[in-house]
Amino acid sequence: MQGRKILFGVTGGIAAFKAAQWVRSLVKEEARVTVVMTRAATRFVSELSFAALSGRPVYVEIFSDDPRQVMSHITLAAEADALLIAPATAHTIARLAHGLADDLLTTTVLAAAGKPVVVCPAMNSGMFTHPATQDNLRRLRELGYVVVEPDSGALACGAEGPGRLPEWDVVRETLLSCFAPDDLQNQHILVTAGPTREPIDPARYLSNRSSGKMGYALARTARRRGAQVSLVSGPVALEPPPGVELFRVNTAREMHEQVMRLREQASIIIKAAAVADFRPARSETRKIKKSSGPQAIDLVANVDILAELGRKRRPGQILVGFAAESHDHESEGARKLHDKNLDLIVVNDICGRETGFAADTNQVTLIDKSGRVELPLLSKEQTAERIWDHVVSLLNE
Ligand code: PMT
């Protein structure tokens, strides 16, 4: 969001107070937010609140005595990279669907023709499901507006049903996908993420330090770029990325089963999960007592899921692995690329504090058949974007 110029339209619904929180989130991410309110919106939340949160003037009136603001709908539209209207009332949706321009917000939206406009309806569920509103929303989609479906649940008016503003993460992703290339559209991508847990007894397991951040960043950014994404995830403490189909697993065997079930339909598979190479030969059904003294745990090897994918891959399917290394990074990466029959391997160091397990950043080297590219230290989302850039170049080859 950094540096993005967002024109934030607020209309007159009780959910306007949530919009205030969203403005704050955007500003925190260093977006430049300009708020335009309908008059009705100012009855719910004051202009002053939005001015304080955005750090910028708030616009309401279409006519102004100030000569600098006579054409504000034109200048506001020209400045914006994208428009977000939240909450969007039934009335404003109807006005937009019919191209009405009777206040500053609707004139600005018309003047911003060609720019992305994200509309978040929020209202009583009867108003939302009314055929007139549904017709207007259909018309908005036909006109190229991006409509975010409201959530269902308890509404401020006491009713239950669709009409609640969705979670900010969903809207944020929708907004970000307006800025992202859609070069992964028509791709079905299978991502694995997180650790696996191999049970010793009902209380204990063998696992590793993977947080899932790298895999979730890949899933999130692929969705943003238009892909259909299936995410097979070990146990992690992360929220599922919006729009991504999530399959939760625990053990390597469960991950193997799920990945094999999904592999056929995937055009790209990327394995960021840290799968346990071994599991206890026996998983006790009763907790091992301390009094039974120190024990040796016999281990057996888990199946190498990636290697099996490499053997079974269908023509044209792109297969990407990760290599978590503490030494001999590049030679180990190159060996895994060859042995597992991959198109690309992403090598990362697991000993640094800013790379590998659990960190928010990573520094990776991409190795494929034609050579290697070393990326700088980046956030895991930025790293994921660079990995997708590379995958897209492989797709185009
Ligand atoms: O989750 P984070 O905290 O964000 O950390 C990210 C990460 C360090 C886990 C990630 O960037 C990473 O390196 N993932 C791969 C970890 C790993 O298992 O590396 P490996 O070198 O042991 O395995 C090589 C490849 O084979 C990996 O793609 C792995 O998913 C796959 N593999 C390994 C063993 C196994 N039994 N089955 C597999 O499919």
Tab-separated table of C-alpha atoms and ligand atoms in Angstrom:
chain	number	residue	atom	x	y	z
A	1	MET	CA	0.000	0.000	0.000
A	2	GLN	CA	2.991	2.251	0.512
A	3	GLY	CA	2.612	5.427	-1.541
A	4	ARG	CA	-0.752	4.369	-3.047
A	5	LYS	CA	-3.259	7.188	-3.379
A	6	ILE	CA	-6.605	5.897	-2.209
A	7	LEU	CA	-9.780	7.915	-2.502
A	8	PHE	CA	-11.947	6.564	0.299
A	9	GLY	CA	-15.681	7.206	-0.158
A	10	VAL	CA	-17.813	6.913	2.982
A	11	THR	CA	-21.599	6.841	2.712
A	12	GLY	CA	-24.331	7.037	5.320
A	13	GLY	CA	-24.530	3.711	7.121
A	14	ILE	CA	-23.848	2.595	10.669
A	15	ALA	CA	-20.744	0.746	9.395
A	16	ALA	CA	-19.113	4.150	8.733
A	17	PHE	CA	-17.366	3.782	12.091
A	18	LYS	CA	-15.570	0.689	10.749
A	19	ALA	CA	-14.418	2.736	7.758
A	20	ALA	CA	-12.597	4.971	10.228
A	21	GLN	CA	-10.564	1.957	11.360
A	22	TRP	CA	-9.804	1.034	7.731
A	23	VAL	CA	-8.542	4.556	7.015
A	24	ARG	CA	-6.242	4.163	9.980
A	25	SER	CA	-4.947	0.820	8.690
A	26	LEU	CA	-4.246	2.257	5.247
A	27	VAL	CA	-2.406	5.246	6.712
A	28	LYS	CA	-0.377	2.882	8.899
A	29	GLU	CA	0.737	1.145	5.712
A	30	GLU	CA	1.783	4.549	4.351
A	31	ALA	CA	-0.993	4.897	1.792
A	32	ARG	CA	-2.164	8.459	1.089
A	33	VAL	CA	-5.853	8.450	1.903
A	34	THR	CA	-8.290	11.174	0.892
A	35	VAL	CA	-11.762	10.809	2.352
A	36	VAL	CA	-14.886	11.941	0.526
A	37	MET	CA	-18.083	11.663	2.568
A	38	THR	CA	-21.708	11.896	1.605
A	39	ARG	CA	-23.731	14.265	3.741
A	40	ALA	CA	-25.538	11.299	5.300
A	41	ALA	CA	-22.182	9.789	6.309
A	42	THR	CA	-21.349	12.887	8.347
A	43	ARG	CA	-24.393	12.091	10.557
A	44	PHE	CA	-22.696	8.838	11.634
A	45	VAL	CA	-19.035	9.850	11.963
A	46	SER	CA	-17.725	13.389	11.918
A	47	GLU	CA	-15.525	14.823	9.203
A	48	LEU	CA	-13.113	15.719	11.951
A	49	SER	CA	-12.576	12.052	12.845
A	50	PHE	CA	-11.666	11.165	9.263
A	51	ALA	CA	-9.490	14.278	8.915
A	52	ALA	CA	-7.592	13.313	12.071
A	53	LEU	CA	-7.164	9.692	10.969
A	54	SER	CA	-6.159	10.448	7.367
A	55	GLY	CA	-4.115	13.531	8.210
A	56	ARG	CA	-5.701	15.227	5.212
A	57	PRO	CA	-8.717	17.448	4.463
A	58	VAL	CA	-12.058	15.654	4.145
A	59	TYR	CA	-14.358	16.560	1.256
A	60	VAL	CA	-18.154	16.589	1.426
A	61	GLU	CA	-19.640	19.406	-0.620
A	62	ILE	CA	-19.730	19.501	-4.392
A	63	PHE	CA	-19.936	23.284	-4.476
A	64	SER	CA	-17.355	25.412	-2.754
A	65	ASP	CA	-16.645	29.122	-2.500
A	66	ASP	CA	-12.954	28.307	-2.347
A	67	PRO	CA	-11.636	28.810	-5.930
A	68	ARG	CA	-9.090	25.978	-5.332
A	69	GLN	CA	-11.956	23.552	-4.734
A	70	VAL	CA	-14.320	24.498	-7.561
A	71	MET	CA	-13.318	21.452	-9.614
A	72	SER	CA	-12.527	19.146	-6.720
A	73	HIS	CA	-14.297	16.122	-8.267
A	74	ILE	CA	-11.924	16.326	-11.236
A	75	THR	CA	-8.744	16.815	-9.215
A	76	LEU	CA	-9.685	14.177	-6.643
A	77	ALA	CA	-10.406	11.653	-9.402
A	78	ALA	CA	-7.200	12.482	-11.279
A	79	GLU	CA	-5.033	12.108	-8.169
A	80	ALA	CA	-6.402	8.712	-7.068
A	81	ASP	CA	-4.771	5.380	-7.918
A	82	ALA	CA	-7.913	3.554	-6.771
A	83	LEU	CA	-11.259	4.317	-5.162
A	84	LEU	CA	-12.742	2.432	-2.237
A	85	ILE	CA	-16.352	3.015	-1.198
A	86	ALA	CA	-17.113	1.596	2.237
A	87	PRO	CA	-19.717	1.335	3.526
A	88	ALA	CA	-21.692	1.634	0.291
A	89	THR	CA	-25.393	2.119	1.033
A	90	ALA	CA	-28.218	0.796	-1.173
A	91	HIS	CA	-28.877	4.385	-2.231
A	92	THR	CA	-25.296	5.113	-3.323
A	93	ILE	CA	-25.097	1.744	-5.093
A	94	ALA	CA	-28.289	2.654	-6.983
A	95	ARG	CA	-26.890	6.066	-7.897
A	96	LEU	CA	-23.627	4.583	-9.162
A	97	ALA	CA	-25.441	1.865	-11.107
A	98	HIS	CA	-27.394	4.533	-12.951
A	99	GLY	CA	-24.519	6.941	-13.450
A	100	LEU	CA	-26.091	9.655	-11.297
A	101	ALA	CA	-23.832	12.504	-10.293
A	102	ASP	CA	-25.671	14.436	-7.627
A	103	ASP	CA	-22.986	14.866	-4.983
A	104	LEU	CA	-19.220	15.077	-4.710
A	105	LEU	CA	-18.677	11.320	-4.275
A	106	THR	CA	-20.735	10.218	-7.282
A	107	THR	CA	-19.316	12.932	-9.557
A	108	THR	CA	-15.794	11.966	-8.495
A	109	VAL	CA	-16.472	8.283	-9.252
A	110	LEU	CA	-17.725	9.172	-12.745
A	111	ALA	CA	-14.739	11.424	-13.327
A	112	ALA	CA	-12.432	8.547	-12.335
A	113	ALA	CA	-13.545	6.392	-15.277
A	114	GLY	CA	-11.000	3.643	-15.965
A	115	LYS	CA	-9.603	3.555	-12.438
A	116	PRO	CA	-10.296	0.640	-10.108
A	117	VAL	CA	-13.337	1.233	-7.888
A	118	VAL	CA	-13.924	-1.211	-5.026
A	119	VAL	CA	-17.443	-1.111	-3.573
A	120	CYS	CA	-18.269	-2.661	-0.173
A	121	PRO	CA	-22.039	-2.851	0.305
A	122	ALA	CA	-23.224	-2.744	3.934
A	123	MET	CA	-26.868	-2.513	4.905
A	124	ASN	CA	-29.843	-4.367	6.380
A	125	SER	CA	-30.140	-7.839	4.795
A	126	GLY	CA	-33.623	-7.133	3.431
A	127	MET	CA	-32.276	-4.102	1.589
A	128	PHE	CA	-29.273	-6.081	0.378
A	129	THR	CA	-31.239	-9.044	-0.960
A	130	HIS	CA	-33.944	-6.847	-2.524
A	131	PRO	CA	-34.026	-7.520	-6.275
A	132	ALA	CA	-33.500	-3.808	-6.979
A	133	THR	CA	-30.216	-3.767	-4.990
A	134	GLN	CA	-29.091	-7.080	-6.480
A	135	ASP	CA	-29.857	-5.718	-9.961
A	136	ASN	CA	-27.864	-2.582	-9.227
A	137	LEU	CA	-24.902	-4.632	-7.965
A	138	ARG	CA	-25.009	-6.771	-11.109
A	139	ARG	CA	-24.993	-3.577	-13.170
A	140	LEU	CA	-22.004	-2.259	-11.188
A	141	ARG	CA	-20.057	-5.464	-11.912
A	142	GLU	CA	-20.924	-5.164	-15.619
A	143	LEU	CA	-19.596	-1.605	-15.548
A	144	GLY	CA	-16.281	-2.871	-14.164
A	145	TYR	CA	-16.696	-2.011	-10.476
A	146	VAL	CA	-15.236	-4.543	-8.050
A	147	VAL	CA	-17.954	-5.494	-5.564
A	148	VAL	CA	-16.868	-7.171	-2.330
A	149	GLU	CA	-19.564	-9.488	-0.975
A	150	PRO	CA	-20.743	-8.495	2.517
A	151	ASP	CA	-20.452	-10.926	5.414
A	152	SER	CA	-23.462	-12.579	6.984
A	153	GLY	CA	-24.288	-12.362	10.671
A	154	ALA	CA	-25.880	-10.153	13.291
A	155	LEU	CA	-26.562	-6.667	11.935
A	156	ALA	CA	-26.721	-3.368	13.828
A	157	CYS	CA	-30.497	-3.190	13.186
A	158	GLY	CA	-30.987	-6.452	15.096
A	159	ALA	CA	-31.600	-8.617	12.003
A	160	GLU	CA	-29.426	-11.573	10.966
A	161	GLY	CA	-28.231	-12.141	7.421
A	162	PRO	CA	-25.969	-10.747	4.713
A	163	GLY	CA	-25.091	-7.068	4.924
A	164	ARG	CA	-22.143	-6.707	7.302
A	165	LEU	CA	-18.955	-5.059	6.119
A	166	PRO	CA	-16.388	-7.822	5.519
A	167	GLU	CA	-13.101	-8.133	7.404
A	168	TRP	CA	-10.485	-5.549	6.469
A	169	ASP	CA	-8.063	-8.260	5.308
A	170	VAL	CA	-10.526	-9.295	2.576
A	171	VAL	CA	-10.975	-5.720	1.355
A	172	ARG	CA	-7.261	-5.005	1.610
A	173	GLU	CA	-6.495	-8.011	-0.599
A	174	THR	CA	-9.144	-6.900	-3.122
A	175	LEU	CA	-7.577	-3.453	-3.242
A	176	LEU	CA	-4.070	-4.863	-3.588
A	177	SER	CA	-5.128	-7.141	-6.431
A	178	CYS	CA	-6.202	-3.991	-8.323
A	179	PHE	CA	-2.527	-2.963	-8.320
A	180	ALA	CA	-1.066	-6.431	-8.993
A	181	PRO	CA	-0.440	-7.927	-12.427
A	182	ASP	CA	-2.927	-10.676	-13.307
A	183	ASP	CA	-0.212	-12.835	-14.823
A	184	LEU	CA	-1.210	-15.912	-12.806
A	185	GLN	CA	-4.800	-15.839	-13.988
A	186	ASN	CA	-5.952	-19.244	-15.292
A	187	GLN	CA	-3.324	-20.958	-13.160
A	188	HIS	CA	-4.288	-23.382	-10.436
A	189	ILE	CA	-1.550	-23.230	-7.842
A	190	LEU	CA	-0.930	-25.700	-5.048
A	191	VAL	CA	1.137	-24.279	-2.180
A	192	THR	CA	2.300	-26.152	0.915
A	193	ALA	CA	3.272	-24.304	4.087
A	194	GLY	CA	4.233	-24.724	7.713
A	195	PRO	CA	5.687	-27.606	9.665
A	196	THR	CA	4.387	-31.117	10.174
A	197	ARG	CA	3.957	-32.684	13.608
A	198	GLU	CA	4.898	-36.323	14.089
A	199	PRO	CA	3.270	-37.697	17.243
A	200	ILE	CA	5.301	-39.510	19.891
A	201	ASP	CA	2.392	-39.920	22.310
A	202	PRO	CA	-0.838	-37.957	22.968
A	203	ALA	CA	1.181	-35.117	24.541
A	204	ARG	CA	4.379	-34.904	22.487
A	205	TYR	CA	5.494	-34.624	18.899
A	206	LEU	CA	8.541	-34.063	16.686
A	207	SER	CA	8.367	-30.897	14.603
A	208	ASN	CA	10.405	-27.898	13.433
A	209	ARG	CA	10.370	-24.112	13.667
A	210	SER	CA	8.409	-23.346	10.477
A	211	SER	CA	5.783	-20.642	11.097
A	212	GLY	CA	4.108	-20.926	7.669
A	213	LYS	CA	4.874	-17.265	6.869
A	214	MET	CA	6.751	-18.022	3.637
A	215	GLY	CA	4.103	-20.399	2.266
A	216	TYR	CA	1.211	-18.152	3.281
A	217	ALA	CA	2.922	-15.185	1.594
A	218	LEU	CA	3.187	-17.255	-1.603
A	219	ALA	CA	-0.489	-18.244	-1.422
A	220	ARG	CA	-1.640	-14.685	-0.706
A	221	THR	CA	0.391	-13.051	-3.476
A	222	ALA	CA	-0.544	-15.735	-6.039
A	223	ARG	CA	-4.230	-15.114	-5.319
A	224	ARG	CA	-3.616	-11.386	-5.704
A	225	ARG	CA	-2.148	-12.065	-9.152
A	226	GLY	CA	-5.313	-13.862	-10.245
A	227	ALA	CA	-4.525	-17.534	-9.519
A	228	GLN	CA	-6.857	-20.101	-8.045
A	229	VAL	CA	-4.920	-21.231	-4.972
A	230	SER	CA	-5.088	-24.380	-2.837
A	231	LEU	CA	-3.011	-24.168	0.329
A	232	VAL	CA	-2.083	-27.309	2.235
A	233	SER	CA	-0.917	-26.134	5.618
A	234	GLY	CA	0.626	-27.726	8.650
A	235	PRO	CA	-0.324	-26.337	12.090
A	236	VAL	CA	0.430	-22.596	12.189
A	237	ALA	CA	-0.925	-19.533	13.977
A	238	LEU	CA	-1.723	-17.545	10.827
A	239	GLU	CA	-5.065	-16.386	9.432
A	240	PRO	CA	-5.886	-18.051	6.097
A	241	PRO	CA	-5.320	-15.654	3.190
A	242	PRO	CA	-8.653	-14.428	1.760
A	243	GLY	CA	-9.847	-16.233	-1.369
A	244	VAL	CA	-7.528	-19.200	-0.865
A	245	GLU	CA	-8.817	-22.763	-0.393
A	246	LEU	CA	-7.207	-24.048	2.802
A	247	PHE	CA	-6.560	-27.683	3.718
A	248	ARG	CA	-5.238	-28.179	7.241
A	249	VAL	CA	-3.032	-31.169	8.000
A	250	ASN	CA	-0.851	-32.263	10.902
A	251	THR	CA	1.482	-35.046	9.925
A	252	ALA	CA	3.692	-35.632	6.888
A	253	ARG	CA	1.478	-38.566	5.968
A	254	GLU	CA	-1.613	-36.330	5.990
A	255	MET	CA	0.219	-33.731	3.904
A	256	HIS	CA	1.302	-36.417	1.448
A	257	GLU	CA	-2.269	-37.678	1.086
A	258	GLN	CA	-3.727	-34.204	0.557
A	259	VAL	CA	-1.046	-33.111	-1.906
A	260	MET	CA	-1.445	-36.293	-3.957
A	261	ARG	CA	-5.188	-35.675	-4.094
A	262	LEU	CA	-4.712	-32.121	-5.393
A	263	ARG	CA	-1.630	-32.502	-7.587
A	264	GLU	CA	-3.362	-33.497	-10.854
A	265	GLN	CA	-5.430	-30.329	-11.153
A	266	ALA	CA	-2.519	-27.988	-10.300
A	267	SER	CA	-0.623	-26.252	-13.087
A	268	ILE	CA	2.016	-25.012	-10.607
A	269	ILE	CA	3.082	-26.671	-7.343
A	270	ILE	CA	5.309	-24.903	-4.830
A	271	LYS	CA	6.446	-26.682	-1.707
A	272	ALA	CA	7.433	-24.258	1.043
A	273	ALA	CA	6.398	-26.633	3.837
A	274	ALA	CA	9.036	-27.977	6.187
A	275	VAL	CA	8.035	-31.638	6.105
A	276	ALA	CA	9.541	-33.837	8.809
A	277	ASP	CA	11.927	-36.273	7.163
A	278	PHE	CA	11.352	-38.809	9.959
A	279	ARG	CA	8.560	-39.835	12.308
A	280	PRO	CA	8.586	-42.003	15.435
A	281	ALA	CA	8.231	-45.645	14.430
A	282	ARG	CA	5.500	-45.974	17.069
A	283	SER	CA	3.072	-43.360	18.296
A	284	GLU	CA	2.051	-44.394	21.811
A	285	THR	CA	-1.660	-44.170	22.570
A	286	ARG	CA	-0.924	-43.447	26.245
A	287	LYS	CA	1.355	-40.705	27.561
A	288	ILE	CA	4.874	-41.965	28.218
A	289	LYS	CA	5.526	-41.598	31.959
A	290	LYS	CA	8.599	-39.775	33.222
A	291	SER	CA	9.101	-42.639	35.662
A	292	SER	CA	9.671	-45.041	32.781
A	293	GLY	CA	13.034	-43.288	32.392
A	294	PRO	CA	14.788	-41.760	29.358
A	295	GLN	CA	13.863	-43.569	26.194
A	296	ALA	CA	15.326	-43.790	22.739
A	297	ILE	CA	12.827	-42.999	20.005
A	298	ASP	CA	13.077	-45.185	16.923
A	299	LEU	CA	12.482	-43.213	13.760
A	300	VAL	CA	11.321	-44.225	10.302
A	301	ALA	CA	11.579	-42.124	7.140
A	302	ASN	CA	8.589	-40.191	5.845
A	303	VAL	CA	7.890	-40.240	2.135
A	304	ASP	CA	9.580	-37.389	0.247
A	305	ILE	CA	6.475	-35.693	-1.161
A	306	LEU	CA	8.380	-33.384	-3.481
A	307	ALA	CA	10.445	-36.203	-4.961
A	308	GLU	CA	7.263	-38.154	-5.652
A	309	LEU	CA	5.718	-35.084	-7.323
A	310	GLY	CA	8.859	-34.840	-9.449
A	311	ARG	CA	8.465	-38.463	-10.584
A	312	LYS	CA	4.736	-38.168	-11.272
A	313	ARG	CA	4.552	-34.658	-12.735
A	314	ARG	CA	2.516	-34.228	-15.871
A	315	PRO	CA	3.883	-32.431	-18.948
A	316	GLY	CA	3.774	-28.662	-18.594
A	317	GLN	CA	3.281	-28.757	-14.818
A	318	ILE	CA	5.697	-26.388	-13.052
A	319	LEU	CA	7.284	-27.777	-9.902
A	320	VAL	CA	9.082	-25.545	-7.391
A	321	GLY	CA	10.836	-26.728	-4.237
A	322	PHE	CA	12.490	-24.993	-1.326
A	323	ALA	CA	15.803	-25.935	0.212
A	324	ALA	CA	16.351	-25.070	3.866
A	325	GLU	CA	20.109	-25.152	4.332
A	326	SER	CA	22.598	-24.382	7.052
A	327	HIS	CA	25.719	-24.957	4.885
A	328	ASP	CA	26.725	-25.705	1.267
A	329	HIS	CA	23.572	-23.826	0.275
A	330	GLU	CA	24.031	-23.676	-3.463
A	331	SER	CA	25.458	-27.133	-4.065
A	332	GLU	CA	22.717	-28.663	-1.904
A	333	GLY	CA	20.079	-26.601	-3.738
A	334	ALA	CA	21.412	-27.659	-7.132
A	335	ARG	CA	21.464	-31.294	-6.018
A	336	LYS	CA	17.804	-31.165	-4.874
A	337	LEU	CA	16.802	-29.384	-8.121
A	338	HIS	CA	18.261	-32.265	-10.110
A	339	ASP	CA	17.345	-35.222	-7.836
A	340	LYS	CA	13.713	-34.133	-7.350
A	341	ASN	CA	13.211	-33.199	-11.033
A	342	LEU	CA	12.223	-29.562	-10.333
A	343	ASP	CA	11.945	-26.469	-12.534
A	344	LEU	CA	13.114	-24.163	-9.774
A	345	ILE	CA	14.458	-24.375	-6.251
A	346	VAL	CA	14.397	-21.574	-3.710
A	347	VAL	CA	17.381	-21.862	-1.407
A	348	ASN	CA	17.272	-20.150	1.975
A	349	ASP	CA	19.527	-20.054	4.983
A	350	ILE	CA	17.979	-21.325	8.216
A	351	CYS	CA	20.736	-20.111	10.520
A	352	GLY	CA	20.378	-16.343	10.070
A	353	ARG	CA	18.106	-14.314	12.320
A	354	GLU	CA	16.459	-12.516	9.403
A	355	THR	CA	16.064	-15.487	7.084
A	356	GLY	CA	14.392	-18.892	7.032
A	357	PHE	CA	12.247	-20.136	9.901
A	358	ALA	CA	9.793	-17.758	11.588
A	359	ALA	CA	11.439	-14.509	10.411
A	360	ASP	CA	9.308	-11.892	8.629
A	361	THR	CA	12.062	-11.504	6.051
A	362	ASN	CA	14.004	-13.893	3.865
A	363	GLN	CA	17.025	-13.870	1.608
A	364	VAL	CA	16.876	-16.517	-1.072
A	365	THR	CA	18.724	-17.720	-4.130
A	366	LEU	CA	16.658	-18.991	-7.053
A	367	ILE	CA	18.315	-21.832	-8.955
A	368	ASP	CA	16.936	-23.285	-12.170
A	369	LYS	CA	18.385	-25.150	-15.149
A	370	SER	CA	19.708	-21.958	-16.714
A	371	GLY	CA	21.464	-20.502	-13.663
A	372	ARG	CA	21.023	-18.733	-10.369
A	373	VAL	CA	19.635	-15.404	-9.171
A	374	GLU	CA	20.432	-14.111	-5.706
A	375	LEU	CA	17.685	-11.908	-4.228
A	376	PRO	CA	18.353	-9.292	-1.539
A	377	LEU	CA	16.937	-9.472	1.987
A	378	LEU	CA	13.222	-8.737	1.541
A	379	SER	CA	9.970	-9.228	3.414
A	380	LYS	CA	8.491	-12.684	2.840
A	381	GLU	CA	5.708	-11.107	0.745
A	382	GLN	CA	8.239	-9.311	-1.429
A	383	THR	CA	10.254	-12.512	-1.725
A	384	ALA	CA	7.080	-14.338	-2.785
A	385	GLU	CA	6.416	-11.686	-5.449
A	386	ARG	CA	9.923	-12.151	-6.854
A	387	ILE	CA	9.482	-15.931	-6.887
A	388	TRP	CA	6.224	-15.516	-8.858
A	389	ASP	CA	7.987	-13.153	-11.309
A	390	HIS	CA	10.480	-15.949	-11.917
A	391	VAL	CA	7.761	-18.603	-12.261
A	392	VAL	CA	5.933	-16.393	-14.790
A	393	SER	CA	9.140	-16.159	-16.837
A	394	LEU	CA	9.343	-19.977	-16.751
A	395	LEU	CA	5.702	-20.181	-17.911
A	396	ASN	CA	6.481	-17.870	-20.818
A	397	GLU	CA	9.490	-19.885	-21.943
B	1	PMT	O1	7.500	-21.239	7.516
B	1	PMT	P1	8.501	-20.127	7.770
B	1	PMT	O2	8.748	-19.894	9.224
B	1	PMT	O3	8.164	-18.872	7.027
B	1	PMT	O4	9.906	-20.632	7.205
B	1	PMT	C1	10.077	-20.823	5.838
B	1	PMT	C2	10.886	-22.084	5.525
B	1	PMT	C3	12.301	-21.939	6.043
B	1	PMT	C4	10.228	-23.319	6.159
B	1	PMT	C5	10.833	-22.223	3.963
B	1	PMT	O5	11.385	-21.089	3.393
B	1	PMT	C6	11.584	-23.465	3.499
B	1	PMT	O6	12.778	-23.472	3.305
B	1	PMT	N1	10.829	-24.581	3.293
B	1	PMT	C7	11.385	-25.912	2.990
B	1	PMT	C8	11.864	-26.593	4.243
B	1	PMT	C9	12.445	-27.968	3.967
B	1	PMT	O7	11.841	-28.928	4.362
B	1	PMT	O8	13.545	-27.991	3.231
B	1	PMT	P2	14.339	-29.328	2.806
B	1	PMT	O9	15.590	-28.821	2.204
B	1	PMT	O10	14.435	-30.234	4.002
B	1	PMT	O11	13.403	-30.007	1.738
B	1	PMT	C10	13.520	-29.727	0.356
B	1	PMT	C11	12.169	-29.735	-0.294
B	1	PMT	O12	11.575	-31.041	-0.209
B	1	PMT	C12	11.170	-28.766	0.323
B	1	PMT	O13	10.419	-28.160	-0.727
B	1	PMT	C13	10.263	-29.662	1.162
B	1	PMT	O14	8.923	-29.165	1.229
B	1	PMT	C14	10.305	-30.988	0.388
B	1	PMT	N2	10.133	-32.177	1.221
B	1	PMT	C15	11.054	-32.496	2.198
B	1	PMT	C16	10.907	-33.641	2.927
B	1	PMT	C17	9.792	-34.463	2.697
B	1	PMT	N3	9.605	-35.583	3.393
B	1	PMT	N4	8.891	-34.141	1.738
B	1	PMT	C18	9.053	-33.016	1.011
B	1	PMT	O15	8.213	-32.711	0.141
